[in-house]
Amino acid sequence: GRMAPGYGPVCGLAADTGQAAAASPRQKAPGWFDGRSFPAAAKSHFLRLQAAWDQGDWQDIGTYTTPQLLAELQQEHDRSAHPGQRTEVVTLDSAVLQVQRDGDQVLASVRFSGLIREEAGAPAQPFDEVWHVQHAWASRDGDWLIAGIQQAG
């Protein structure tokens, strides 16, 4: 029973002031978004939320998810989790698939793939999923929120 999610503030997103082009309606990402550092930051939050999932730490998970997704995750956890579980992420890759503007939000889709071990001594299993995350467009302040998780593989 692993968490199908996890995410946090994408820290280390340095605004690229050198190329702060005038915002146009067609602009896909805000000026502060750094596509180079985003995948690495996404990975660290995947790991953090996987650990929170194993511990049933809903306070931490709730910081990084929309209320709707949080409710879905709690239901999933009730169905699938077992006490003392510890999910080991053996390998983890992340790639930004898409960034787009939606009104006052920026939406990003991040694909995570790799190998995960759900029980000690068990063989590692491949996983492949896409996380849809959102953030206020106007400012880098605050956390990215996971709005949905989709199995890709």
XYZ file of C-alpha atoms in Angstrom:
153
model
C 0.000 0.000 0.000
C 1.968 2.969 -1.189
C 0.949 6.480 -1.596
C 0.002 7.312 -5.102
C 1.115 10.961 -4.167
C 3.418 13.516 -2.479
C 4.645 17.055 -2.994
C 5.800 20.215 -1.331
C 6.901 23.719 -1.858
C 9.236 23.638 -4.717
C 12.014 25.404 -2.902
C 15.041 26.551 -4.742
C 12.888 27.863 -7.577
C 14.996 30.876 -8.409
C 13.314 33.472 -10.555
C 15.197 33.926 -13.784
C 15.344 37.715 -13.721
C 17.561 37.819 -16.790
C 14.655 36.773 -18.999
C 11.644 38.341 -17.328
C 9.779 38.878 -20.570
C 6.596 40.896 -20.472
C 3.761 38.566 -19.557
C 1.554 37.704 -22.482
C -1.716 35.748 -22.422
C 0.127 32.943 -24.212
C 2.835 32.735 -21.573
C 2.851 29.179 -20.226
C 4.942 29.618 -17.077
C 5.374 32.541 -14.682
C 8.690 34.388 -14.620
C 9.690 32.812 -11.283
C 9.293 29.239 -12.554
C 12.633 27.478 -13.058
C 12.165 24.417 -15.234
C 15.720 23.250 -14.547
C 15.437 22.954 -10.770
C 11.789 21.881 -10.710
C 12.251 18.120 -11.375
C 14.822 17.738 -8.573
C 12.610 19.658 -6.130
C 9.663 17.494 -7.205
C 11.673 14.344 -6.384
C 12.459 15.472 -2.844
C 8.779 16.103 -2.203
C 7.783 12.760 -3.676
C 10.069 11.107 -1.121
C 8.826 13.289 1.737
C 5.195 12.555 1.039
C 5.805 8.856 0.541
C 7.196 8.784 4.084
C 4.233 10.818 5.384
C 1.895 8.334 3.680
C 3.558 5.364 5.387
C 3.146 7.117 8.740
C -0.395 8.289 8.034
C 0.739 11.881 8.645
C -2.328 13.663 7.253
C -1.239 17.029 8.586
C 1.876 16.944 6.409
C 0.057 15.477 3.419
C -2.726 18.065 3.751
C -0.172 20.858 3.434
C 0.601 19.745 -0.103
C -2.708 18.533 -1.516
C -6.019 20.056 -2.508
C -8.819 19.216 -0.007
C -10.469 17.025 -2.633
C -7.366 14.937 -3.256
C -6.674 14.693 0.484
C -10.096 13.090 1.010
C -9.443 10.593 -1.805
C -6.052 9.712 -0.353
C -7.491 9.114 3.104
C -10.017 6.672 1.625
C -7.272 4.912 -0.323
C -5.087 4.717 2.793
C -7.953 3.164 4.802
C -8.313 0.499 2.104
C -4.699 -0.335 1.392
C -2.322 0.676 4.163
C -1.058 -1.655 6.840
C 0.582 -0.747 10.168
C 4.329 -0.323 10.159
C 4.608 -0.248 6.391
C 7.715 1.382 5.017
C 7.892 2.003 1.319
C 11.398 2.096 -0.100
C 11.873 4.169 -3.232
C 14.716 2.300 -4.944
C 15.078 4.517 -8.010
C 13.212 7.690 -8.910
C 13.131 9.775 -12.065
C 11.092 12.911 -12.625
C 10.306 14.914 -15.736
C 8.111 17.949 -16.316
C 5.629 17.048 -19.055
C 3.695 20.279 -19.261
C 3.337 23.716 -17.693
C 0.366 25.906 -18.471
C -1.561 28.865 -17.174
C -5.128 28.454 -15.950
C -6.504 31.812 -14.821
C -4.628 32.833 -11.672
C -2.982 29.406 -11.331
C -0.046 27.732 -13.018
C -0.579 24.005 -13.582
C 2.280 21.559 -14.053
C 2.292 17.850 -14.848
C 5.252 15.881 -13.514
C 5.941 12.273 -14.462
C 7.543 10.092 -11.789
C 8.887 6.667 -12.627
C 11.282 4.177 -11.107
C 11.330 1.181 -8.800
C 9.625 0.903 -5.444
C 9.723 -1.812 -2.768
C 6.629 -2.075 -0.605
C 7.799 -4.789 1.785
C 11.245 -5.635 3.165
C 12.810 -8.451 1.196
C 10.247 -8.218 -1.609
C 11.382 -7.529 -5.172
C 11.212 -3.895 -6.266
C 8.284 -3.113 -8.585
C 8.296 -0.566 -11.402
C 5.939 2.399 -11.127
C 5.030 5.168 -13.517
C 2.631 7.979 -12.655
C 1.847 11.589 -13.423
C 1.196 14.158 -10.725
C -0.797 17.262 -11.554
C 0.227 20.165 -9.336
C -0.913 23.771 -9.089
C 0.400 27.021 -7.676
C -0.687 30.654 -7.614
C 0.623 32.345 -10.767
C 1.433 35.730 -9.237
C 4.114 34.727 -6.740
C 6.479 31.903 -5.939
C 5.393 32.106 -2.273
C 3.522 29.185 -0.798
C 3.367 25.511 -1.674
C 2.610 23.662 -4.866
C -0.526 21.601 -4.270
C -1.112 18.199 -5.785
C -4.496 18.210 -7.464
C -4.399 14.725 -8.952
C -2.355 11.581 -9.459
C -2.723 9.428 -12.505
C -1.173 6.033 -13.211
C 0.777 6.353 -16.434
C 2.219 2.873 -16.782
